[in-house]
Coordinates of C-alpha atoms in Angstrom, one line a residue:
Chain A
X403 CA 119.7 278.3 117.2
X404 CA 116.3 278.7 118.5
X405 CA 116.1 278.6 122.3
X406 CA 112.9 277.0 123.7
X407 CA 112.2 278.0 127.5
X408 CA 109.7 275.5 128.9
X409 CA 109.2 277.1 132.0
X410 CA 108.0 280.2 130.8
X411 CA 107.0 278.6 127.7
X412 CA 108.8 281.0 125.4
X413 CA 110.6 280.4 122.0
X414 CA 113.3 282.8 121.1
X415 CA 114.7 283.2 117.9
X416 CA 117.7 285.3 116.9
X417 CA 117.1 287.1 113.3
X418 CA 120.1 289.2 111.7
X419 CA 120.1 292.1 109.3
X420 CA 122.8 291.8 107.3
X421 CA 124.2 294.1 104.7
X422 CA 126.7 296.5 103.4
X423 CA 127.2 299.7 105.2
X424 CA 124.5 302.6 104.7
X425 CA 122.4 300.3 103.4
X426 CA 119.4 300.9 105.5
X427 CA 119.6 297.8 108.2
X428 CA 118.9 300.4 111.6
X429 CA 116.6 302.0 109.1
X430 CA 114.5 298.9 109.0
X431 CA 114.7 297.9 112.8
X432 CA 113.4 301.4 113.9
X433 CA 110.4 301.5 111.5
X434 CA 109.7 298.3 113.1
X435 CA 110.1 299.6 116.4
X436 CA 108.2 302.7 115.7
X437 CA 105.4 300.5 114.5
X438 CA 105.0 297.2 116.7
X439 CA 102.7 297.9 119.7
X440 CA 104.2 298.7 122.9
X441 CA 103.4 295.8 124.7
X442 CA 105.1 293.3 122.2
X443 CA 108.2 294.9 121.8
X444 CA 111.3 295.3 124.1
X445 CA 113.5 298.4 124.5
X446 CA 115.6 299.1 121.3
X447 CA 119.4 299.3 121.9
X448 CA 121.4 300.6 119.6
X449 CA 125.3 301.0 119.8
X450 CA 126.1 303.7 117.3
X451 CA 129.0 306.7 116.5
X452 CA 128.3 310.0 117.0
X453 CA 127.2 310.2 113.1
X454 CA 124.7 307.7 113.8
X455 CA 126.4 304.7 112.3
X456 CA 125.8 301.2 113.8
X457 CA 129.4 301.2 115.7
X458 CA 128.6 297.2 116.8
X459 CA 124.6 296.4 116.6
X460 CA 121.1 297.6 117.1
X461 CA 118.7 295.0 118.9
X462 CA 115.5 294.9 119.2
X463 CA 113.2 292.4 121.0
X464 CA 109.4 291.8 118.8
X465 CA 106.9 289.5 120.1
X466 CA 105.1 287.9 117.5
X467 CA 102.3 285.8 119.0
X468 CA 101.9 281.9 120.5
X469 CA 102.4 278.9 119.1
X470 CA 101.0 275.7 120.4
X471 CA 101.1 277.6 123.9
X472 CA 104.1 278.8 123.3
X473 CA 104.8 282.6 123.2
X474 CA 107.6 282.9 120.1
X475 CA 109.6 286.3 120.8
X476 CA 111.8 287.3 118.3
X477 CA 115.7 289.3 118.5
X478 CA 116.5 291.1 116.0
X479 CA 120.2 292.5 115.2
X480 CA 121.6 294.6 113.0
X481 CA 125.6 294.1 112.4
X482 CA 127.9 297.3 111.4
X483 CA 127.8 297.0 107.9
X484 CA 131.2 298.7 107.2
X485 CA 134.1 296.4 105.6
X486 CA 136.5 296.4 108.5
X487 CA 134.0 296.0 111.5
X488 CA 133.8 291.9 110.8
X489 CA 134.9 290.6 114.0
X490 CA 131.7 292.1 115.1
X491 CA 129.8 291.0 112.2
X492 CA 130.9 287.4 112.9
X493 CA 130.1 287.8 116.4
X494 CA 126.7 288.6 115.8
X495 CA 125.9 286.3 113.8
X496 CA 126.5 283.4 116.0
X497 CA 123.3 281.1 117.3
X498 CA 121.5 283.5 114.3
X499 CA 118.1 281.3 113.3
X500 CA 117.4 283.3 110.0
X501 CA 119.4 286.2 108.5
X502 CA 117.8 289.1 106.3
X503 CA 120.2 290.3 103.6
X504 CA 119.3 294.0 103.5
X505 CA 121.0 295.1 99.7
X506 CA 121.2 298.8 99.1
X507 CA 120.0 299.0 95.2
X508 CA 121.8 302.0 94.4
X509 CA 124.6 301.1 91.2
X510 CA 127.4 302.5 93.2
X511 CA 126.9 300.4 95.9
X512 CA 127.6 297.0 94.1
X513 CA 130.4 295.9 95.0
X514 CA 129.6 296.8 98.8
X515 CA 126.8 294.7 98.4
X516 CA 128.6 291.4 96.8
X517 CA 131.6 292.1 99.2
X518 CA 128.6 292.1 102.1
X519 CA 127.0 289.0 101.0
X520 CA 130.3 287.2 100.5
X521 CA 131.3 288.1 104.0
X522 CA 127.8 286.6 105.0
X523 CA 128.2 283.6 103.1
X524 CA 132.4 283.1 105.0
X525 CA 131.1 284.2 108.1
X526 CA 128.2 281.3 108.4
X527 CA 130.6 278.6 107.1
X528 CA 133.4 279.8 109.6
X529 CA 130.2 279.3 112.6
X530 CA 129.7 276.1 110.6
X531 CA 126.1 277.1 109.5
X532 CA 125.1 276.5 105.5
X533 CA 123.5 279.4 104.8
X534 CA 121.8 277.2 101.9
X535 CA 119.4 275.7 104.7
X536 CA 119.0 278.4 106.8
X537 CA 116.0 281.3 107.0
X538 CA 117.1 283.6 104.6
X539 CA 115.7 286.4 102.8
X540 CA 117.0 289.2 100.5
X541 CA 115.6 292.8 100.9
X542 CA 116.5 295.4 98.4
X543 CA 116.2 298.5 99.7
X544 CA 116.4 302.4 98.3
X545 CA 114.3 301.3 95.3
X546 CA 113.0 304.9 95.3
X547 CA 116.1 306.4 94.3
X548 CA 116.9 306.8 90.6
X549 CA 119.9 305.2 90.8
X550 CA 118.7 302.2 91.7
X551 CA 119.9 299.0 89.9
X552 CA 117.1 296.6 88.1
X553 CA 115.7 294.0 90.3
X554 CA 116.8 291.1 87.5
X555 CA 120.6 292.6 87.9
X556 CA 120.4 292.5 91.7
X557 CA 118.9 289.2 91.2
X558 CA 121.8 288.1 89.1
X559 CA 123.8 289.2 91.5
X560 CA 122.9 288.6 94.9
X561 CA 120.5 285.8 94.4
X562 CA 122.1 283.7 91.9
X563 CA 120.7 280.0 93.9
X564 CA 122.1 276.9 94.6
X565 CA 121.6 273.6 93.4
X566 CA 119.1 271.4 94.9
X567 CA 120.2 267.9 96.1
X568 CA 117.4 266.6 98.3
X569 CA 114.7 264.8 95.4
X570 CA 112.2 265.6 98.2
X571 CA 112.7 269.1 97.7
X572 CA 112.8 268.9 93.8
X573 CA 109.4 270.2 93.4
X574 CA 108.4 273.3 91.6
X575 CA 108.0 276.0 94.5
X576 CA 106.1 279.4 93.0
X577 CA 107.3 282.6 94.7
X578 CA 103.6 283.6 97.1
X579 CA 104.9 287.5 96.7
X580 CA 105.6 287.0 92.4
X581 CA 102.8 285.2 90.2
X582 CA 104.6 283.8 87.7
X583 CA 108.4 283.4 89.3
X584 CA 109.7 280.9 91.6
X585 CA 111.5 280.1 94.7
X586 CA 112.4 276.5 93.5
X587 CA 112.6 276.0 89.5
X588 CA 114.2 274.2 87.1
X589 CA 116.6 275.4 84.8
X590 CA 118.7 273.3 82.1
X591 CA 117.4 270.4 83.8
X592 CA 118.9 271.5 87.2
X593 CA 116.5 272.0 89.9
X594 CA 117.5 275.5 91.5
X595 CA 116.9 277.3 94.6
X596 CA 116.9 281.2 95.2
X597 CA 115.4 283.1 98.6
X598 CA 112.8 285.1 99.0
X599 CA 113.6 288.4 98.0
X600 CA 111.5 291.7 98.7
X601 CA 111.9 295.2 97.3
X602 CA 111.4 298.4 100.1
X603 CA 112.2 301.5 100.6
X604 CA 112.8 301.0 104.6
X605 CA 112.7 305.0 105.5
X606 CA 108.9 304.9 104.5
X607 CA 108.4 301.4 105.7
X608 CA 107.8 300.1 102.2
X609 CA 108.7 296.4 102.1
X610 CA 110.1 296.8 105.6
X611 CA 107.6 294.3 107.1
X612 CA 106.9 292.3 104.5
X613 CA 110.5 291.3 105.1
X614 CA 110.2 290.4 108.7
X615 CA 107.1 288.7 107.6
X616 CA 108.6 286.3 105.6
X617 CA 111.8 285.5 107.7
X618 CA 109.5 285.3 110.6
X619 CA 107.6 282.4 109.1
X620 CA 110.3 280.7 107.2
X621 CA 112.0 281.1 111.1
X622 CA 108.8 279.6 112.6
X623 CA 108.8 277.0 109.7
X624 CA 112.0 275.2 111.4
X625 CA 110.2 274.8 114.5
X626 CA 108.4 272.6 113.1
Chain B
X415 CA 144.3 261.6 98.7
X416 CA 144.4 265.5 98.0
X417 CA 142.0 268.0 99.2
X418 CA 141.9 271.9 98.6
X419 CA 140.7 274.2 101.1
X420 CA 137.6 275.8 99.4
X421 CA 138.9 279.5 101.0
X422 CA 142.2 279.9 100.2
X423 CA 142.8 277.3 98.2
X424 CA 145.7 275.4 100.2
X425 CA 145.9 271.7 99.1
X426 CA 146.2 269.3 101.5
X427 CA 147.4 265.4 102.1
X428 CA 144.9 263.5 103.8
X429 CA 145.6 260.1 104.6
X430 CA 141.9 258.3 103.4
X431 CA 142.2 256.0 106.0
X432 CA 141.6 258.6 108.5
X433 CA 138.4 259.6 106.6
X434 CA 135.0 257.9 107.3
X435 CA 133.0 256.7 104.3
X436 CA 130.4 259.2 105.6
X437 CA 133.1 261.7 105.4
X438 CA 134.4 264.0 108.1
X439 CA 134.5 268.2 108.8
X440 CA 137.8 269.7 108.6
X441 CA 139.5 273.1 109.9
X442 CA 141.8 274.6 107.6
X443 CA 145.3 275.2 108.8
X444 CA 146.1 278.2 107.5
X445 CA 143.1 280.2 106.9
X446 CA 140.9 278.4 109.9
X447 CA 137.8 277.6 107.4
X448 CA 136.0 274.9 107.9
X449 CA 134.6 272.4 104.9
X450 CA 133.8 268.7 104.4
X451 CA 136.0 266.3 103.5
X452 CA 134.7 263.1 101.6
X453 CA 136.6 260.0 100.2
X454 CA 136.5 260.4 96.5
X455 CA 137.4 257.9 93.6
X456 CA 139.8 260.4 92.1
X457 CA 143.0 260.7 92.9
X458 CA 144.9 263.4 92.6
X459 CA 148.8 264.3 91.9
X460 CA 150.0 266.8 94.0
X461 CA 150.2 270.2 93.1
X462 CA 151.9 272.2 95.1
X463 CA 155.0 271.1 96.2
X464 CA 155.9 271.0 99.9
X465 CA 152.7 269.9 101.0
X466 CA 151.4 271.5 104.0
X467 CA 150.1 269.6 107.3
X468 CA 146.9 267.8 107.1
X469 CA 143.9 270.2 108.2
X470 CA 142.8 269.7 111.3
X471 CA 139.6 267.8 112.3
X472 CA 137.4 269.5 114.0
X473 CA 133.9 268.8 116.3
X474 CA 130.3 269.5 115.4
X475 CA 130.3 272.8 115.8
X476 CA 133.3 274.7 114.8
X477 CA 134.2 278.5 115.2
X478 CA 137.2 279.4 113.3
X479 CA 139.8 280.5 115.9
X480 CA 140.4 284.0 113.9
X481 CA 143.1 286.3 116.0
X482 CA 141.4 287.7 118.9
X483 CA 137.8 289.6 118.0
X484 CA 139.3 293.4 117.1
X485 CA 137.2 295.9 119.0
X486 CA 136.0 298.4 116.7
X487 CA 137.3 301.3 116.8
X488 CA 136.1 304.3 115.9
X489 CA 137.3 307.8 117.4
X490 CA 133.6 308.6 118.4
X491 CA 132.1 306.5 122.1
X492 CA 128.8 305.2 122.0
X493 CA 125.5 306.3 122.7
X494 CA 124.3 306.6 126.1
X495 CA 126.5 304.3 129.0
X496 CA 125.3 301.1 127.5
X497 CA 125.2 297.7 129.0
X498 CA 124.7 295.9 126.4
X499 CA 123.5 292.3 125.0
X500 CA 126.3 290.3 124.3
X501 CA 125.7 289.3 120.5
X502 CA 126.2 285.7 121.3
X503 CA 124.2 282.4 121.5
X504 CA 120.6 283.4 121.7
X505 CA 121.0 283.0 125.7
X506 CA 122.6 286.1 126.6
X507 CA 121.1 287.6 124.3
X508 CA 117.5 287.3 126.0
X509 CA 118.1 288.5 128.7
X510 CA 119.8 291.4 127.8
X511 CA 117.1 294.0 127.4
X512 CA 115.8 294.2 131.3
X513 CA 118.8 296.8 131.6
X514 CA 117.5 300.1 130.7
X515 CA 118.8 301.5 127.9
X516 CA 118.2 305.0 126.7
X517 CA 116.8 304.8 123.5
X518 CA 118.8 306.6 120.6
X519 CA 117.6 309.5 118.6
X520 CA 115.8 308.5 115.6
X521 CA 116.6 311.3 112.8
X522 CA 116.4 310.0 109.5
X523 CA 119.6 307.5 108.5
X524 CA 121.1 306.2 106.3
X525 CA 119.2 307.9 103.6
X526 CA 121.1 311.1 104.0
X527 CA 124.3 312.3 101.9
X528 CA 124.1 309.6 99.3
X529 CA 126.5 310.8 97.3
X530 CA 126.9 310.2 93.7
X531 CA 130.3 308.1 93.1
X532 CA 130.6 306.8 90.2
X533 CA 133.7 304.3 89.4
X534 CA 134.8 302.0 86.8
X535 CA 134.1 298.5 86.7
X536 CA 136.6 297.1 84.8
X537 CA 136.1 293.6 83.7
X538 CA 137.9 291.1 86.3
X539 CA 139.5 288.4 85.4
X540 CA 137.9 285.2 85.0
X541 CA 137.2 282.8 87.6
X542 CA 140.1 280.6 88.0
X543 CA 137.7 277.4 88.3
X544 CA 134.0 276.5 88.4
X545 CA 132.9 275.4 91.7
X546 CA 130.7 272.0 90.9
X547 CA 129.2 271.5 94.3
X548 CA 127.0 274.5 96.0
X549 CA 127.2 273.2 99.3
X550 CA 130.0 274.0 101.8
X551 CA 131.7 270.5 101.1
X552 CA 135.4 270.1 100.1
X553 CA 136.6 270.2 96.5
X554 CA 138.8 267.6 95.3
X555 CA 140.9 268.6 92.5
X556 CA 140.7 266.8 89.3
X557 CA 142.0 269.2 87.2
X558 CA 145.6 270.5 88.7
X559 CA 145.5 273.0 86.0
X560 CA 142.7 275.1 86.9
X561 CA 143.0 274.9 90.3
X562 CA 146.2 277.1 90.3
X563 CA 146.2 280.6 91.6
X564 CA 146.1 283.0 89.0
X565 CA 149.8 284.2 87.9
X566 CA 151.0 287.2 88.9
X567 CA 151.8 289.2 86.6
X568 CA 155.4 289.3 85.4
X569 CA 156.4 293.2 86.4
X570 CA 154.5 293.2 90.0
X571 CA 153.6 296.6 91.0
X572 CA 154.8 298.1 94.0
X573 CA 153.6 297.6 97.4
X574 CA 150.7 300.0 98.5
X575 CA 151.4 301.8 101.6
X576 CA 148.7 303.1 103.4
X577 CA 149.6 306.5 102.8
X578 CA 151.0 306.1 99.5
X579 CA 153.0 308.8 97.8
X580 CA 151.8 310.5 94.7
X581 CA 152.8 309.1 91.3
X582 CA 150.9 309.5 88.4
X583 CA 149.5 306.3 86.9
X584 CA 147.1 305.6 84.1
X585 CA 143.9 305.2 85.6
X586 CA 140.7 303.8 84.1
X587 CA 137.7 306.0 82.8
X588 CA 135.2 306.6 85.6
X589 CA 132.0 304.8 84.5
X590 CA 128.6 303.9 85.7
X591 CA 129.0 299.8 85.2
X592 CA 127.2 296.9 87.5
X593 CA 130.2 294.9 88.1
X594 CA 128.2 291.4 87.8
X595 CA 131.0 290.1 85.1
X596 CA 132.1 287.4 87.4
X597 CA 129.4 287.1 89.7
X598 CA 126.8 286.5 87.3
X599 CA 125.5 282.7 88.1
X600 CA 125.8 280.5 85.3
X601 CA 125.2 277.2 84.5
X602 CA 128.6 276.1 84.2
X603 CA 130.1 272.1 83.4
X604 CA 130.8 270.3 87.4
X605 CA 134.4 269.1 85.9
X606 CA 136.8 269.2 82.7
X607 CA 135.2 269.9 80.0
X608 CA 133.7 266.6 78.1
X609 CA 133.9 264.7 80.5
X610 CA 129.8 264.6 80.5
X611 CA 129.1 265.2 83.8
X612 CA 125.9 267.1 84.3
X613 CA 126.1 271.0 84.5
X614 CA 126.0 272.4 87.8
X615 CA 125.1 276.2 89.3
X616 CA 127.6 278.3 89.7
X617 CA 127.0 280.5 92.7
X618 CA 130.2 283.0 92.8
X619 CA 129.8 283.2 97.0
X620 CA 130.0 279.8 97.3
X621 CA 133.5 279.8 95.2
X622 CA 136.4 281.6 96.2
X623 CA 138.8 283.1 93.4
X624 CA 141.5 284.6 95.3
X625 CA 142.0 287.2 92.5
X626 CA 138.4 288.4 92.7
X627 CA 137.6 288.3 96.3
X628 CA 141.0 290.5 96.5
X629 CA 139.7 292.9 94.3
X630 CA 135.6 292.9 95.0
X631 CA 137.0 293.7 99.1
X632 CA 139.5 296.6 98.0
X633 CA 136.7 298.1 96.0
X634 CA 134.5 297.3 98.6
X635 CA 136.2 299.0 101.1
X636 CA 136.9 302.1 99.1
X637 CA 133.4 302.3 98.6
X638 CA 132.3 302.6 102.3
X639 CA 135.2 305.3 102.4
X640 CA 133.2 307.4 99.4
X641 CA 129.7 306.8 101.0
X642 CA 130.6 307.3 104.6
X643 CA 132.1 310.1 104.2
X644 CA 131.0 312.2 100.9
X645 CA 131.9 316.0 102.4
X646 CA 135.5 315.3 103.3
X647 CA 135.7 313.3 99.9
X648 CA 134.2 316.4 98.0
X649 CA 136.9 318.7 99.7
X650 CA 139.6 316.3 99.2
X651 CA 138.8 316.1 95.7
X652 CA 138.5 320.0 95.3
X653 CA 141.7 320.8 97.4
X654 CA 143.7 318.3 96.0
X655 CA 143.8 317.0 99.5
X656 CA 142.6 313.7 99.5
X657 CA 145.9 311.5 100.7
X658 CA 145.9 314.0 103.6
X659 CA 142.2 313.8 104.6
X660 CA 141.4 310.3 104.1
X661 CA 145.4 309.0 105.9
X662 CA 143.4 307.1 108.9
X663 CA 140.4 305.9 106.6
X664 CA 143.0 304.2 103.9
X665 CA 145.1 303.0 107.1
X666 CA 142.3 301.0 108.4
X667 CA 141.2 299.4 105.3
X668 CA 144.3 298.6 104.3
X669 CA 144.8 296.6 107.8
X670 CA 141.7 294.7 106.6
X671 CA 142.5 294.0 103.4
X672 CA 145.6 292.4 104.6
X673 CA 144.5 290.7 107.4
X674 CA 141.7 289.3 105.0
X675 CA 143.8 288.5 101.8
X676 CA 147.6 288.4 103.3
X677 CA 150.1 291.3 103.2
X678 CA 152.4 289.5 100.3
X679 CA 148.9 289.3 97.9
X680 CA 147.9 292.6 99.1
X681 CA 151.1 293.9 98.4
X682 CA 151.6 292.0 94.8
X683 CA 148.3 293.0 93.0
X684 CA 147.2 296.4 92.3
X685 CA 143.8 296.1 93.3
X686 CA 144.1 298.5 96.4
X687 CA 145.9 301.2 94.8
X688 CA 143.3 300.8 91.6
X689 CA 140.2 300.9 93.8
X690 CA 141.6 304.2 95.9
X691 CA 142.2 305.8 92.4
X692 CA 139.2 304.7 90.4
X693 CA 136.5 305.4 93.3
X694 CA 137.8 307.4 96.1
X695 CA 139.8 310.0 93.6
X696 CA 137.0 309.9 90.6
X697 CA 139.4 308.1 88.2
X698 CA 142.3 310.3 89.2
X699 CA 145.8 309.1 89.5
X700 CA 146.6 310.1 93.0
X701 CA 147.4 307.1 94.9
X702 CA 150.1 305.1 93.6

């Protein structure tokens, strides 16, 4: 949850790269950190093995401006992506304010990616979050490669939606980044919900912060 | 009334009385997740026969008391001496970065030694029930039927050890396939069929087949096996080696495939043994 320090009149919110293993989540923290401007970003920590693989998280501390007086700094995490690393995983993800799905498009890496996102979707409901309400983007990264799945099939996927309940929200939402497809739609008569979702190729930067963009604001959104 | 766990399924006796018309949060028992419980119209027989103890109620915010938090571990320390941020409630977390930290070498990640490993994805079997509600809220059965666990199959195959011993066994074609048969989302009927209640989304993460969360996590974890470390794979599959080299990688994911689906499921279904064969060994029969 957002924490709101009146004194120093700081908001900070906790954003979490989530994703299966190898799938590019330090990639996309240290482009950010090799890009934002020295004086709005904190040190990067990163707790990694001697291959360079996220042992338990990277964080990284991004200011991004004021809000009604208010300066709004924002954490971002990376967990370990492997399998068996989800007591850390869980960890991490506790007081999270939005959560970034970082999917790794290559075919082989399927299965790592539904396991990853089922483990995302058990993990918030064991912390008693509904991930259905929550910030929450989907970035599908390695798009440059040639094994790379079709964005509809990753869609399928990893993206399927949800119902929605609320009539207020029963309203036809287009996708901002997609002319012609939508966040909030109905199908069959059912009024559906997917995220956001942004293709990248995070070791060029490609998508990287049109990403944090978007979970920034939906993040910023639920501040009201 | 009855209520089934939407994790792992458990039913459960709950005495209505003790639920509010608003409805209540409940902890699982047995696998610690938490879900709603709501009074609902339909009453159900019971299914399974000793029934178990009531889940327990639990406050507005609850954590699932999992055993204690493994530490990962991983033969390789850290980078640098590192004090870190405690990955907790945003507080901690704030004030973590005054400490200084050296920052880590930056050499292009994650991008290198993607190796090509292609496996089978053989169709799964069908979801043993379509969830009708997509938010996080307790299902209550109303067709005893479908809400079974899949049957195992008659002739179980034997456990798989971690370092299992070589016996051949027929082992699928290795093909390039997007394994979305049972994850695809589909608009799929809320209740029995007929009974002309609206069709509802199916979102597969918000359902939980026991058969294909088994299997999707074996191959899962096989798969970070193959992609973390593609040398030692390409040596094991050259030498023939492959039950030698990859001994500690197979004994850690088996741990947490157990601790995640049970030892007796683990140890019942094939799908560990299958996923080391199809994906680690290129379709090779070498882990039986």
């Amino acid at each position: 949850m957002s924490l709101i320090n009146y004194a120093s009149r700081e908001i900070n919110c906790k954003l979490v790269y989530y994703g299966p293993g190898l799938g590019g989540k330090t990639t996309n923290l240290e482009y950010i950190y090799e890009k934002v401007a020295p004086a709005s970003k904190g040190k990067m920590i990163s707790l990694a093995t001697e291959t360079e693989r996220t042992l338990f998280f990277d964080f990284l501390p991004v200011d991004l401006g004021t809000i009604r007086g208010f300066k709004t700094r924002f954490h971002l995490y990376t967990v370990p992506g492997q399998v068996y690393y989800n007591a850390s995983r869980k960890l991490i993800l506790k007081g999270v304010d939005g959560v970034v799905f970082v999917g790794d498009s290559q075919i082989e890496r399927m299965e790592a990616n539904l396991e990853a996102m089922q483990n995302l979707y058990d993990n918030m409901l064991q912390h008693g979050y509904d991930l259905t309400r929550l910030p929450f983007v989907i970035q599908y990264n390695k798009r440059d490669l040639p094994n790379a799945a079709p964005i509809k099939e990753l869609q399928e996927s990893l993206n399927p939606g949800w119902q929605v309940e609320d009539p207020l929200k029963q309203r036809t939402v287009p996708d901002p980044d997609r002319p012609g497809q939508f966040l909030i739609h109905q199908v069959d008569d059912i009024w559906v919900e997917r995220v956001p979702h942004f293709e990248a190729v995070a070791l060029r930067g490609d998508g990287v912060f049109d990403t944090l963009r978007a979970i920034s604001k939906l993040v910023l959104k639920t501040l009201g | 009334m009855n209520v089934a766990c939407p994790k792992c399924d458990t039913i459960f006796r709950v005495d209505p009385s003790k639920v509010p018309d608003r409805g209540i949060r409940a902890r699982c028992s047995v696998c610690s997740a938490v879900f709603r419980v709501e009074l609902s119209p339909v009453v159900v027989p019971p299914l399974v026969a000793p029934v178990v103890l009531p889940a327990q109620v639990v406050g507005p915010v609850a954590e699932a008391p999992r055993p204690a938090p493994r530490p990962p571990q991983e033969s390789a320390r850290p980078t640098g001496s590192v004090s870190a941020p405690v990955p907790g409630p945003a507080a901690p977390a704030i004030a973590a970065p005054q400490r200084p930290t050296p920052m880590p070498p930056s050499p292009p990640r994650e991008g290198a030694g993607r190796p090509p490993a292609p496996f089978s994805a053989p169709a799964v079997p069908p979801a043993a029930r379509v969830v009708s509600s997509p938010a996080p809220a307790p299902r209550v059965i109303s067709t005893p039927a479908s809400s079974a666990p899949p049957a195992q199959p008659a002739t179980a195959p034997p456990p798989t050890p971690p370092a299992p011993s070589a016996a051949p066994t027929p082992a699928a074609p290795s093909v390039h396939a997007m394994p979305v048969a049972s994850t695809t989302p589909r608009l799929a009927p809320a209740g029995p069929a007929g009974s002309g209640r609206p069709k509802r989304i199916n979102n597969p993460f918000l359902s939980q087949d026991p058969a294909v969360k088994a299997r999707r996590l074996a191959r899962a974890l096989v798969s970070d096996i193959v992609v973390y470390h593609p040398a030692k794979r390409q040596d094991g599959l050259r030498d023939g080696s492959l039950k030698v080299l990859f001994e500690e990688e197979i004994r850690k994911s088996w741990e947490e495939y157990t601790e995640q689906i049970g030892l007796d499921y683990a140890q019942s279904t094939p799908f560990f043994t299958e996923a080391l064969n199809e994906i680690l060994a290129e379709g090779h029969p070498v882990f039986s």
